[in-house]
Coordinates of C-alpha atoms in Angstrom, one line a residue:
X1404 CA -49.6 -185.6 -54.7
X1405 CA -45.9 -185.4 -53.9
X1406 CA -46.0 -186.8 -50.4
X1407 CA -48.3 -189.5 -51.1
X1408 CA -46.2 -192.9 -50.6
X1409 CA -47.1 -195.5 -53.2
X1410 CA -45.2 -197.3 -56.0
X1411 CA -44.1 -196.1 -58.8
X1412 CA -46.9 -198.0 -60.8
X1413 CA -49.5 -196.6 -58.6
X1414 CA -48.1 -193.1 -59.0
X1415 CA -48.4 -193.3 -62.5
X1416 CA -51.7 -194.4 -62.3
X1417 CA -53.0 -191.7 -59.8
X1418 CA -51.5 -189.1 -61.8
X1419 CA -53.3 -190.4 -65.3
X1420 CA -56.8 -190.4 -63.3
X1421 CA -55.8 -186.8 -61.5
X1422 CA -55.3 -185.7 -65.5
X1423 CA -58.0 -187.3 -66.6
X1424 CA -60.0 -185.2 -64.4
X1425 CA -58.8 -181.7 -65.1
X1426 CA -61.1 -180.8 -67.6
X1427 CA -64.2 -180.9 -65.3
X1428 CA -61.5 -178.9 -62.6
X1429 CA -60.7 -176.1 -65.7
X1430 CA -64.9 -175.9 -66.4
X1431 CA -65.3 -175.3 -62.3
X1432 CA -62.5 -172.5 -62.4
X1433 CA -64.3 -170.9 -65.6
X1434 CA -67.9 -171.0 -63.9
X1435 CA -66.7 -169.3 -60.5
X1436 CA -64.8 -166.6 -62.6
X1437 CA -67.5 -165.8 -64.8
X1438 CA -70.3 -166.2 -61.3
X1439 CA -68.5 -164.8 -58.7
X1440 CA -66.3 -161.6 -57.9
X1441 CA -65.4 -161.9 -54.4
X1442 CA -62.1 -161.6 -53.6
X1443 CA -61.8 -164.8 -50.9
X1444 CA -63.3 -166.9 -53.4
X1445 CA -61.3 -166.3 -56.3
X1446 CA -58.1 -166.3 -54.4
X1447 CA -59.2 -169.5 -53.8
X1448 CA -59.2 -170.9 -57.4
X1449 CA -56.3 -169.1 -58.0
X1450 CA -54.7 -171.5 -55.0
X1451 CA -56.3 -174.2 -57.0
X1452 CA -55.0 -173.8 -60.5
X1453 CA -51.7 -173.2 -59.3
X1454 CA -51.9 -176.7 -57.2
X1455 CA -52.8 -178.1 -60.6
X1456 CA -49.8 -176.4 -62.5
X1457 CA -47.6 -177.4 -59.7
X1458 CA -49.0 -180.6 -60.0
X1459 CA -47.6 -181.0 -63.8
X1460 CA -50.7 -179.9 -65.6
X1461 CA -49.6 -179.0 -69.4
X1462 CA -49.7 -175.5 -69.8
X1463 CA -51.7 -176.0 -73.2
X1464 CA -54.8 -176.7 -71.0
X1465 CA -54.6 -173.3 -69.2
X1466 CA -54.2 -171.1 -71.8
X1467 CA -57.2 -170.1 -72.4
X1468 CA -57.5 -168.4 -68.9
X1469 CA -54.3 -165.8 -69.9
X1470 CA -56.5 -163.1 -70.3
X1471 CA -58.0 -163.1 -67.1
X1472 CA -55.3 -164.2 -65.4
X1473 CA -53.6 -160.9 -66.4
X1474 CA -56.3 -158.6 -66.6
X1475 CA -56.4 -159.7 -62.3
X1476 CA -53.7 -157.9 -62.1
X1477 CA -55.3 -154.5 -62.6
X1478 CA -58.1 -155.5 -59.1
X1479 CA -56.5 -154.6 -55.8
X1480 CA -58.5 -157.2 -54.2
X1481 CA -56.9 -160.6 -56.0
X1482 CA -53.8 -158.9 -57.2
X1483 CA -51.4 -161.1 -54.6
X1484 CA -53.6 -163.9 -55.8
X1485 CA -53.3 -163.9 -59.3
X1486 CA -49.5 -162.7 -59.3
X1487 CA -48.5 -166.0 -56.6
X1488 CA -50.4 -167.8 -59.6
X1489 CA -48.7 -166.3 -62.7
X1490 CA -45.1 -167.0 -60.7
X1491 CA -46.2 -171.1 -60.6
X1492 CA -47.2 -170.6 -64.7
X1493 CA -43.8 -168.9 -65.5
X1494 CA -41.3 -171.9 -63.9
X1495 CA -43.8 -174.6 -65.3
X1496 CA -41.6 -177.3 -67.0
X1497 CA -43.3 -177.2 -70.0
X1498 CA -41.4 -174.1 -70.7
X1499 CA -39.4 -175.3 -74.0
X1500 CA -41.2 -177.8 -74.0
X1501 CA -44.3 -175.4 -76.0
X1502 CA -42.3 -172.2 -77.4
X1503 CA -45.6 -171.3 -79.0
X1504 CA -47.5 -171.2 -76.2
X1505 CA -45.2 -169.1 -73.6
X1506 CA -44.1 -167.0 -76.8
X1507 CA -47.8 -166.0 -76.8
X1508 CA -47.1 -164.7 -73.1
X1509 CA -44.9 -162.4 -74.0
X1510 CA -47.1 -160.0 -74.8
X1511 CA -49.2 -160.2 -71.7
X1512 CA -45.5 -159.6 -69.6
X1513 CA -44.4 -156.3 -72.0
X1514 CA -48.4 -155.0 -70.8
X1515 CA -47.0 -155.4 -67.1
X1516 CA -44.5 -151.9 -67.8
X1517 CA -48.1 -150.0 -67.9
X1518 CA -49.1 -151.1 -64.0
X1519 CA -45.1 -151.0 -63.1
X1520 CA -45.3 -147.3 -64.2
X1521 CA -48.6 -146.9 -62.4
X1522 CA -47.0 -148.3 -59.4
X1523 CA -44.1 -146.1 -59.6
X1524 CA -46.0 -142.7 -59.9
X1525 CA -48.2 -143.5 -56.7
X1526 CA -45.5 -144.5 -54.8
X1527 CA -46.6 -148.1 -54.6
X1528 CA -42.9 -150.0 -53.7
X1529 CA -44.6 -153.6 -52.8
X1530 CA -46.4 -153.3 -55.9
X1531 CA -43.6 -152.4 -58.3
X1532 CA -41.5 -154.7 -56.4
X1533 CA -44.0 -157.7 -57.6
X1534 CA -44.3 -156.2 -61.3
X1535 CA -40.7 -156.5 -61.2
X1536 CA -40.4 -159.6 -60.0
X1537 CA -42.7 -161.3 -62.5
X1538 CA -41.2 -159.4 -65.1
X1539 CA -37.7 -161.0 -64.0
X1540 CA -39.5 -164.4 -63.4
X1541 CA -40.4 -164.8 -66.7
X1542 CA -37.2 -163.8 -67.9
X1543 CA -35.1 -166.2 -65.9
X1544 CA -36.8 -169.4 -66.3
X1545 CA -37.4 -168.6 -70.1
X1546 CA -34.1 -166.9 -71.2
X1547 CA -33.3 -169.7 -73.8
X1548 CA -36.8 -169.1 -75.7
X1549 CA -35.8 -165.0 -75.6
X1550 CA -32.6 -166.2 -77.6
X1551 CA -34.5 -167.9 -79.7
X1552 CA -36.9 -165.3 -80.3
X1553 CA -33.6 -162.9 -80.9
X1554 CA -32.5 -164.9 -84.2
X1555 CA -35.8 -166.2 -85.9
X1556 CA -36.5 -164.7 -89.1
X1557 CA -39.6 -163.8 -87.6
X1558 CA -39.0 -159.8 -87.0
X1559 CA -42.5 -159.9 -84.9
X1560 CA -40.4 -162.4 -82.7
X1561 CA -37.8 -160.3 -82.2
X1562 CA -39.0 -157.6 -81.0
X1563 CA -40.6 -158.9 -78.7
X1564 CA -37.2 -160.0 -77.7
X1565 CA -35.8 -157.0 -78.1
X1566 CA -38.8 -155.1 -76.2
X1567 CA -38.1 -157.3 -73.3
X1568 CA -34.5 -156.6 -72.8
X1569 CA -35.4 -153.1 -72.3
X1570 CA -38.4 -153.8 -69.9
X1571 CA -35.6 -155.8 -68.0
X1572 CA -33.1 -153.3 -68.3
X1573 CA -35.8 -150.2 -67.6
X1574 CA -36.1 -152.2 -63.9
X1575 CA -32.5 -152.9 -63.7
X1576 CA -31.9 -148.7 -63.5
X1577 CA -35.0 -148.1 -61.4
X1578 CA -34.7 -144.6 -60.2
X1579 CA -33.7 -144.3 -56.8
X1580 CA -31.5 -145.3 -53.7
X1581 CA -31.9 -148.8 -53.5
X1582 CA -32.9 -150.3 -50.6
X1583 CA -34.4 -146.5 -49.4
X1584 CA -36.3 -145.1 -52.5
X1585 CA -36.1 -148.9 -54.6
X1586 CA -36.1 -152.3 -54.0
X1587 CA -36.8 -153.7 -57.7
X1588 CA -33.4 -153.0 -59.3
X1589 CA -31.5 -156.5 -57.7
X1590 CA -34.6 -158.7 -58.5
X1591 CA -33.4 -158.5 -62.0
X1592 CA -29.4 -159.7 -61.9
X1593 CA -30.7 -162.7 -62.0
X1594 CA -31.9 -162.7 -65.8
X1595 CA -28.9 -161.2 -66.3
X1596 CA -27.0 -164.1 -65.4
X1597 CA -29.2 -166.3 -66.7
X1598 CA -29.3 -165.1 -70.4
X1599 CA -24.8 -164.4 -70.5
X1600 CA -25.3 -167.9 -69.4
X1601 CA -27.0 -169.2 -72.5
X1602 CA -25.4 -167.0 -74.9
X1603 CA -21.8 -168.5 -73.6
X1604 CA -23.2 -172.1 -73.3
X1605 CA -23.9 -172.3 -77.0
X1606 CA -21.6 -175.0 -78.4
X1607 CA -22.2 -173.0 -82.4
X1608 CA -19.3 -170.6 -82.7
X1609 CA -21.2 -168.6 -85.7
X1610 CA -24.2 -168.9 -83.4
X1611 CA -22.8 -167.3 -80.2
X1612 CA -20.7 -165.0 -82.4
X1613 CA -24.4 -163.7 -83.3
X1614 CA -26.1 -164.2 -80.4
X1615 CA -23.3 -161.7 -79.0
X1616 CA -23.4 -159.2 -80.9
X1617 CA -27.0 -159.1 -80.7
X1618 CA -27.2 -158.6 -77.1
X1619 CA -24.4 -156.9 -76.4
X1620 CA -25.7 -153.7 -76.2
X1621 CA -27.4 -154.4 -73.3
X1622 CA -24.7 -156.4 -71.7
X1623 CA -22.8 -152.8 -72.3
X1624 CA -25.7 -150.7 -70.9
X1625 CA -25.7 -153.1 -67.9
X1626 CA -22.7 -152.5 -67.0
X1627 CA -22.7 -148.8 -67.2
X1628 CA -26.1 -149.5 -65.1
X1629 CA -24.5 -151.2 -62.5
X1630 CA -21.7 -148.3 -62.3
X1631 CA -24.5 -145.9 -61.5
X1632 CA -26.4 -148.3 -58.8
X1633 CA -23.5 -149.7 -57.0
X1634 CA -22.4 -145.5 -56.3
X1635 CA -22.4 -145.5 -52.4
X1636 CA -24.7 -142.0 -50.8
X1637 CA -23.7 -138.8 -51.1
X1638 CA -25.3 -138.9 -47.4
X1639 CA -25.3 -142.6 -45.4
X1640 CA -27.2 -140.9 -42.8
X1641 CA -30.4 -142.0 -44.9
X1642 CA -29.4 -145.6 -44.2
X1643 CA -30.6 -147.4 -40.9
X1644 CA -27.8 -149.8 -40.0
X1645 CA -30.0 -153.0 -41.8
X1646 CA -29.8 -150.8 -44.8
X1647 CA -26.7 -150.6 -44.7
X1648 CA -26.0 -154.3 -44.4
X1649 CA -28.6 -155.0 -46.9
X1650 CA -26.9 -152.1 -49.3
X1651 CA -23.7 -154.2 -48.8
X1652 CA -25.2 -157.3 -49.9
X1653 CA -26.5 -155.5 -52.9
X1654 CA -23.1 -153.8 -53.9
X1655 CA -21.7 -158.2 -53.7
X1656 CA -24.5 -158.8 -56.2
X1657 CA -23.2 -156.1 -57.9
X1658 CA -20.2 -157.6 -58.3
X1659 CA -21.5 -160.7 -58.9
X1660 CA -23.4 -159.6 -62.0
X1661 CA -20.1 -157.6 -63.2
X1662 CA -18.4 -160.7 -63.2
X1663 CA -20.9 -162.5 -65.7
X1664 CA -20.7 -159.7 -67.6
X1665 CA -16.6 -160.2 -67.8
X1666 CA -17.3 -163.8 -68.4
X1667 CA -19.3 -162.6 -71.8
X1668 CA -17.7 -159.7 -73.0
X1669 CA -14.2 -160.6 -71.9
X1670 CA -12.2 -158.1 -72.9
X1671 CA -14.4 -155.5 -73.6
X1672 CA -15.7 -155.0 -70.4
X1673 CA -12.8 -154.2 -69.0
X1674 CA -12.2 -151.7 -71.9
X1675 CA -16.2 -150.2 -71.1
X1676 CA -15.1 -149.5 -67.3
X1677 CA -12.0 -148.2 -68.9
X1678 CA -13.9 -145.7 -70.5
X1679 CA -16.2 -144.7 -67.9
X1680 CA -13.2 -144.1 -65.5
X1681 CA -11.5 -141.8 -67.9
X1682 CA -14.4 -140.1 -68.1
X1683 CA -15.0 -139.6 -64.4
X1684 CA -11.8 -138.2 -63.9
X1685 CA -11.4 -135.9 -66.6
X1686 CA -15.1 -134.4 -65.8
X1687 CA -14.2 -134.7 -62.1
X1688 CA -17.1 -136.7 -61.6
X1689 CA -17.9 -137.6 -58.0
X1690 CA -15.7 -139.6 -55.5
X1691 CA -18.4 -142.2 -55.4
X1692 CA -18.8 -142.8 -59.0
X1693 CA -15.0 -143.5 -59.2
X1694 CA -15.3 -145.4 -56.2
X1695 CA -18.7 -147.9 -57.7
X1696 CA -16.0 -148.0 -61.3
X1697 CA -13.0 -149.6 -59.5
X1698 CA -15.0 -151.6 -57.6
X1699 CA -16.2 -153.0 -60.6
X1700 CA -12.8 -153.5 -62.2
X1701 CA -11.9 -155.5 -58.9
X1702 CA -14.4 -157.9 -60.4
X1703 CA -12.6 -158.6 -63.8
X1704 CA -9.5 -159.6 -62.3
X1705 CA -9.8 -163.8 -62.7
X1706 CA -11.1 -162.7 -66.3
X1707 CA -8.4 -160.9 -67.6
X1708 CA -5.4 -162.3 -69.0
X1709 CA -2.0 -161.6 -67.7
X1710 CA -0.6 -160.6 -71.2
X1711 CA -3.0 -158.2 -71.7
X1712 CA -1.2 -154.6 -72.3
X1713 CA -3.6 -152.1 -73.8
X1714 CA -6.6 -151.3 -70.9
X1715 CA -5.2 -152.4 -67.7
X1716 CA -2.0 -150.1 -67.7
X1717 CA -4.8 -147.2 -68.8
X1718 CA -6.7 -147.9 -65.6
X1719 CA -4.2 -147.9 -63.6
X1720 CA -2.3 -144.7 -64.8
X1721 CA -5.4 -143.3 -63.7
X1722 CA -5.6 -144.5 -60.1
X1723 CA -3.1 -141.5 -59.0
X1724 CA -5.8 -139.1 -60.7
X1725 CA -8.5 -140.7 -58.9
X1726 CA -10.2 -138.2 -56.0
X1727 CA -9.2 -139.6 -53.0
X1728 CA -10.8 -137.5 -50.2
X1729 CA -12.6 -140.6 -48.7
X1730 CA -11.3 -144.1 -47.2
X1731 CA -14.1 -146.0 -48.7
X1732 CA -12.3 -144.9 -52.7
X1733 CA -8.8 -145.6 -51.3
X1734 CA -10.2 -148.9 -49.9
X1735 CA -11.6 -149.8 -52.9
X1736 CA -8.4 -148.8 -54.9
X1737 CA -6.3 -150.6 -52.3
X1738 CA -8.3 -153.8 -52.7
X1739 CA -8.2 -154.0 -56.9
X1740 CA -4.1 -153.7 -56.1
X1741 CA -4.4 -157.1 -54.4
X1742 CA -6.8 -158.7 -56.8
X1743 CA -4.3 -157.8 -59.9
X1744 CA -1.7 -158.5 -57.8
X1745 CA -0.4 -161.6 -59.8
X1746 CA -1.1 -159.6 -63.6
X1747 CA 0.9 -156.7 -61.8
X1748 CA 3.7 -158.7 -61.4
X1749 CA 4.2 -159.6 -64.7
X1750 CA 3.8 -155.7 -65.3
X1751 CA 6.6 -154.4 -62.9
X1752 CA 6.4 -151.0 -64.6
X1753 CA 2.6 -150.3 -63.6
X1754 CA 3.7 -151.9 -60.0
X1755 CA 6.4 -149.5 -59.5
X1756 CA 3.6 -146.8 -59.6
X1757 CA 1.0 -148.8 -56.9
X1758 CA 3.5 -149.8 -54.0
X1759 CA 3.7 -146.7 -52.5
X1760 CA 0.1 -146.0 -52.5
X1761 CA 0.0 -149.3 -50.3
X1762 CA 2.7 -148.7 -48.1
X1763 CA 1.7 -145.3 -46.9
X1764 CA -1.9 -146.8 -46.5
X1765 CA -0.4 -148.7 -43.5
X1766 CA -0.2 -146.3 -41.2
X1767 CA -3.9 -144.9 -41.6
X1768 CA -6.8 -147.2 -39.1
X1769 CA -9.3 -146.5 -41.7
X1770 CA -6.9 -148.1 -44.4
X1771 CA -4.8 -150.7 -42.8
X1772 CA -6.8 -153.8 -43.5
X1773 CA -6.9 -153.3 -47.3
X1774 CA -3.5 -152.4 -47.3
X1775 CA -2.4 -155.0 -45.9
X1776 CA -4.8 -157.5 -47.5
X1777 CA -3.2 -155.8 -50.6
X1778 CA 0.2 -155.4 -49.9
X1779 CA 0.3 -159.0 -48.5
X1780 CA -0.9 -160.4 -52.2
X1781 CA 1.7 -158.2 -53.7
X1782 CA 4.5 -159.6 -51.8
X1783 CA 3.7 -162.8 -51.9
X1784 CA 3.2 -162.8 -55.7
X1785 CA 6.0 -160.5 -56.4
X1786 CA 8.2 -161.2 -53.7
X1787 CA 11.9 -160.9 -55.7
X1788 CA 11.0 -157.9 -57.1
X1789 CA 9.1 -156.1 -53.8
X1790 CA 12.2 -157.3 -51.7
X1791 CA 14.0 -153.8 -53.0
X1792 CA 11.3 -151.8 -50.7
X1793 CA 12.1 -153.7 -47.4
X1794 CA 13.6 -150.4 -45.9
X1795 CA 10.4 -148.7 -47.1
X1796 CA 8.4 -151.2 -45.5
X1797 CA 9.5 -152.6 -42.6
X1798 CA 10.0 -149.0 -40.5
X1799 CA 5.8 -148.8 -41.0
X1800 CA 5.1 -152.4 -40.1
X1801 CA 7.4 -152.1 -37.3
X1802 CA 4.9 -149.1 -35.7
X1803 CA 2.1 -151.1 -36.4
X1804 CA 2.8 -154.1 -35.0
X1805 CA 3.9 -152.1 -31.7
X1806 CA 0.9 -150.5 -32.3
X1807 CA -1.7 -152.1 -29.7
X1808 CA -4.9 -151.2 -31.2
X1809 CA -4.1 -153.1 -34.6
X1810 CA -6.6 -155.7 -34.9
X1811 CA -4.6 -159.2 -34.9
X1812 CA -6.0 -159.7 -38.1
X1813 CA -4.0 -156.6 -39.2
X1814 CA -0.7 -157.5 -37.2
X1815 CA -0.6 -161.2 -38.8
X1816 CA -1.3 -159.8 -42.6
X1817 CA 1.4 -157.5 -41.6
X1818 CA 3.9 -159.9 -40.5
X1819 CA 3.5 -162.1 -43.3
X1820 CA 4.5 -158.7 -45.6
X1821 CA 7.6 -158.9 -43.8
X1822 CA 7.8 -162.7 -44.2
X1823 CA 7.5 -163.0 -47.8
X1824 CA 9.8 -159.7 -48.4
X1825 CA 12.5 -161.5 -45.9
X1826 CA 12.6 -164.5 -48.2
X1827 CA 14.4 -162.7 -50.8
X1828 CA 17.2 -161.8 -48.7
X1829 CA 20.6 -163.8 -47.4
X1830 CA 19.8 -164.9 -44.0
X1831 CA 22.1 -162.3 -42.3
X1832 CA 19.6 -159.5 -43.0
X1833 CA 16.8 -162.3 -42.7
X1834 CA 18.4 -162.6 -38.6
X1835 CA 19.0 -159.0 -37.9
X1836 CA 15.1 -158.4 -38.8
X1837 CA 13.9 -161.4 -37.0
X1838 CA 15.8 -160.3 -34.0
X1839 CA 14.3 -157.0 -33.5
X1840 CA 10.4 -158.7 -34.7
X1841 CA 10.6 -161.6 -32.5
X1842 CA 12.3 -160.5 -29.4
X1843 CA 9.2 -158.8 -28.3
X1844 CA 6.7 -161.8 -29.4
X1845 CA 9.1 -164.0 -27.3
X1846 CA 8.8 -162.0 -24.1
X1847 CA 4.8 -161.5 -24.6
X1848 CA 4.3 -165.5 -24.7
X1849 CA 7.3 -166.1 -21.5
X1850 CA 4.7 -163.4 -19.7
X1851 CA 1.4 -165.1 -20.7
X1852 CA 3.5 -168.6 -20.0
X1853 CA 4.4 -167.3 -16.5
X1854 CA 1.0 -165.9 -14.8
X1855 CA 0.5 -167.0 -11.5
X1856 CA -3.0 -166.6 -11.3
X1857 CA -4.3 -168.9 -14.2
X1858 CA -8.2 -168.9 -13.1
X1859 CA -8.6 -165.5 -13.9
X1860 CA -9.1 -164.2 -17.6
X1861 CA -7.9 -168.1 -18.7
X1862 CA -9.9 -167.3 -21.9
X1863 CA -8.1 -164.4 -22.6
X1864 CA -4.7 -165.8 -21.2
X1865 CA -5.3 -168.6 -24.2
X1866 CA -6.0 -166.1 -27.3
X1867 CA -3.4 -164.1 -26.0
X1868 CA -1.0 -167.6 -26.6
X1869 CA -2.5 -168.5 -29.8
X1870 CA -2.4 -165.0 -31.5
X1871 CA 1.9 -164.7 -30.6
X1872 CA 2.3 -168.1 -31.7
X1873 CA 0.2 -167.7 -34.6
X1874 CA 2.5 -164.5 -35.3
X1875 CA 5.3 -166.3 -34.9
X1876 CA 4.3 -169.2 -37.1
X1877 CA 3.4 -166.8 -39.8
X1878 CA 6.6 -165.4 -39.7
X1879 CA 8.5 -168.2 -40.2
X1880 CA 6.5 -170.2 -42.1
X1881 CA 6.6 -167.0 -45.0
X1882 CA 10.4 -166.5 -44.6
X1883 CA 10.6 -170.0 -46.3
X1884 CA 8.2 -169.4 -49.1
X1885 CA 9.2 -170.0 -52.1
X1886 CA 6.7 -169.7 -54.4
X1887 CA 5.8 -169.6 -58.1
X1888 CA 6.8 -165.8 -58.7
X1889 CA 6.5 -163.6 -62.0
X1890 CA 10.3 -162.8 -61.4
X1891 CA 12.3 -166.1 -61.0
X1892 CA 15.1 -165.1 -63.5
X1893 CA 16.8 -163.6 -60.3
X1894 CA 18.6 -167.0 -59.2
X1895 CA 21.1 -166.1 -56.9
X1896 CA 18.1 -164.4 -54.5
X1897 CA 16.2 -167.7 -54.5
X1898 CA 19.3 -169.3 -53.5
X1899 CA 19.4 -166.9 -50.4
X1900 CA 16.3 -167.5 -50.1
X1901 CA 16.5 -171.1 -49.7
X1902 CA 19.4 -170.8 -47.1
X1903 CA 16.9 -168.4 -44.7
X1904 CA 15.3 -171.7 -43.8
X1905 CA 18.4 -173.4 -42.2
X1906 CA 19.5 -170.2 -40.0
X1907 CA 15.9 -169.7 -37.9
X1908 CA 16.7 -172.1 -35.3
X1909 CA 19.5 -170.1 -34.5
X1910 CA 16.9 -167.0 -33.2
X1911 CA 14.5 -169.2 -32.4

């Protein structure tokens, strides 16, 4: 009906005969399921009514097949069948349109947990994957009627409510490894970020005031959920190299998720990692739980506030405690340095207690693009104030950029360090350092600029060109930042600062 070309008029008209027609469609569907039990022909009227709900049929004139609908669920034979058809009844438009009606699915969706179980204790992943996913179907499309079933007076109501948030949340912490032992568990962020989206989009203070307390137990349980899934393996030898990739796209969803959840809870979420970190390194959990709790906190950083006083400096008094006998926790560490990097600076006493951390990080392959990454968002927010470490720095960098296994990624990161950390400084120290970093970048591109033989390697020849003079640009172009800075009380450096500018013609 949708690719049929006609007017508007005639559209209308088609689709008022089409309607007029269902109820000798709905009596054909009833007669082959009460006549026939083979499994090609009911998966063919299963195709059919979902054509028809696609088609814009009200969901009123279907309900009496709801039973049997569900009840296919429980025959092998037509469970793809009926599930493909259930998926087309739970995103029909009608959804708010008749509260009643999908209310009175509800029920029918809690019964799912029994065959989800079932699924579960035969091994049946495909299976419970489906379960799951109609489960989380339901919930998406319809997470405005479970608010609404949350705060009627009707306690029947919410329950059912209530019931589903757990059904969700029971699929959420699947047991398992995902993508080796599980694949259910990242079906469900989704609903997650659907019903954090309704609760926040609700325009009645007193209402979402409610609405939040209501559900924020499970926003809380999430989150200590997510802590427990996102935990890297005690043994990645269980991962192919697609799990792997598809494990990483699961930890961003993670993330993802943890950020809705700091969107609703503000605050407090921040404060429930807080917890769960203290915990971990007072019991001496595992590297990888500390590890999947940082990486979380990484995810709160647009959402907290710069002021705030009381749970960040607690987090990160604990980072020196944290056990740090991988790369992938020092990593993750390394990285939630850069993402706080601007809140940090207006906390120079917590910073004090992180520079080091990144600074030694540089010399380590395994470390050196978060540390940079890291360190680079440090100085460039903070640069007055990390200008005092310059003679920590700059012997590291120095190595590294000498160093010709460094990634140019690495190198330019690197440079700009020194950039930002230079632009603090009077331009006699600003020279002196540019003299012994640019000399050798000046001879690399007079040596690239100079080969005689131009038609071999001329691909290589040309990145070899653009990488120096991308260096070089880098360089420069930091030395004369001058940026918004959480430290700008110190005057006379931004005057230097502003003078650096003038004086790089002169090595140039």
């Amino acid at each position: 009906f949708s690719r049929i070309v006609v007017s508007k008029a005639q559209r209308a008209s088609i689709r008022a005969e089409l309607e007029s027609q269902f109820p000798t469609v709905l009596s054909y569907i009833q007669f082959i399921i009460s006549t026939y039990n083979q499994a090609d022909i009911l998966g063919k009227m299963f195709s059919c009514l979902s054509k028809w709900l696609e088609f814009g049929i009200s969901i009123v004139k279907v309900e009496s097949l709801f039973d049997y609908l569900f009840n296919s669920l429980n025959n092998e034979t037509i469970f793809d069948d009926a599930s493909n058809c259930i998926i087309v009844l739970f995103t029909s438009p009608d959804a708010l349109k008749y509260p009643s009606i999908f209310s009175h699915l509800l029920p029918y969706v809690l019964q799912l947990e029994l065959i989800l179980d079932q699924s579960l204790m035969i091994g049946d992943k495909e299976k419970a994957e489906w379960i799951t996913k109609l489960i989380t179907q339901f919930g998406e499309n319809l997470a405005q009627l479970i608010i609404q079933m949350a705060i009627t007076p009707n306690q029947q109501s919410q329950t059912l409510a209530h019931r589903f948030c757990c059904l969700v949340m029971k699929c959420t912490d699947m047991k398992g490894q995902y993508p080796v032992e599980e694949t259910c568990s990242e079906l469900t962020f989704s609903f997650w970020y659907a019903l954090q989206e309704e609760v926040t989009s609700i325009d009645d203070d007193d209402k979402r005031i409610i609405l939040l307390e209501l559900f924020r137990p499970y926003f809380e349980r999430l989150i200590e959920v997510l802590i427990s899934k996102g935990q890297l393996p005690d043994n990645e030898s269980i991962f192919t190299s697609e799990d792997k990739e598809t494990f990483r796209c699961y930890r961003v969803d993670i993330t993802d998720t943890m950020m809705c959840m700091h969107n609703v809870l503000s605050n407090r979420a921040i404060e429930v990692l807080a917890n769960h970190l203290l915990l971990a390194v007072e019991q001496n959990q595992s590297w990888q739980r500390q590890e999947s709790i940082i990486q979380l906190v990484g995810a709160g950083s647009e959402y907290v506030p710069l002021d705030e006083n009381q749970i960040l400096p607690r987090i990160f008094s604990l980072l020196p405690k944290l056990n740090f006998c991988n790369s992938s926790i020092i990593n993750a560490t390394l990285m939630v340095l850069g993402q706080y990097s601007s809140w940090l600076g207006h906390h120079q006493e917590t910073l004090q207690n992180c520079v080091h951390l990144c600074i030694n990080a540089l010399s380590n392959p395994e470390l050196i693009q978060s540390a940079s990454i890291a360190l680079k968002e440090l100085t460039m927010e903070n640069r007055m104030y990390m200008s005092k470490y310059l003679n920590d720095i700059f012997p590291i960098i120095k190595n590294v950029l000498e160093n010709v296994h460094v990634q140019p990624n690495d190198r330019i990161r690197c440079v700009a360090i020194i950039g930002y950390i230079l632009s603090a400084y009077a331009s006699k120290i600003v020279i002196d350092h540019l003299n012994i970093l640019l000399a050798p970048e000046v001879n690399k591109l007079l040596a690239y600029l100079s080969e005689t033989n131009v038609d071999q390697n001329t691909i290589l020849r040309k990145q070899n060109i653009c990488t120096t003079l991308s260096f070089i640009s880098v360089l420069i172009t930091t030395i004369g930042y001058c940026g918004d800075q959480s430290d700008v009380d110190d005057n006379d450096q931004q005057q230097k600062a502003a003078e650096n500018i003038s004086e790089i013609p002169e090595v140039v």
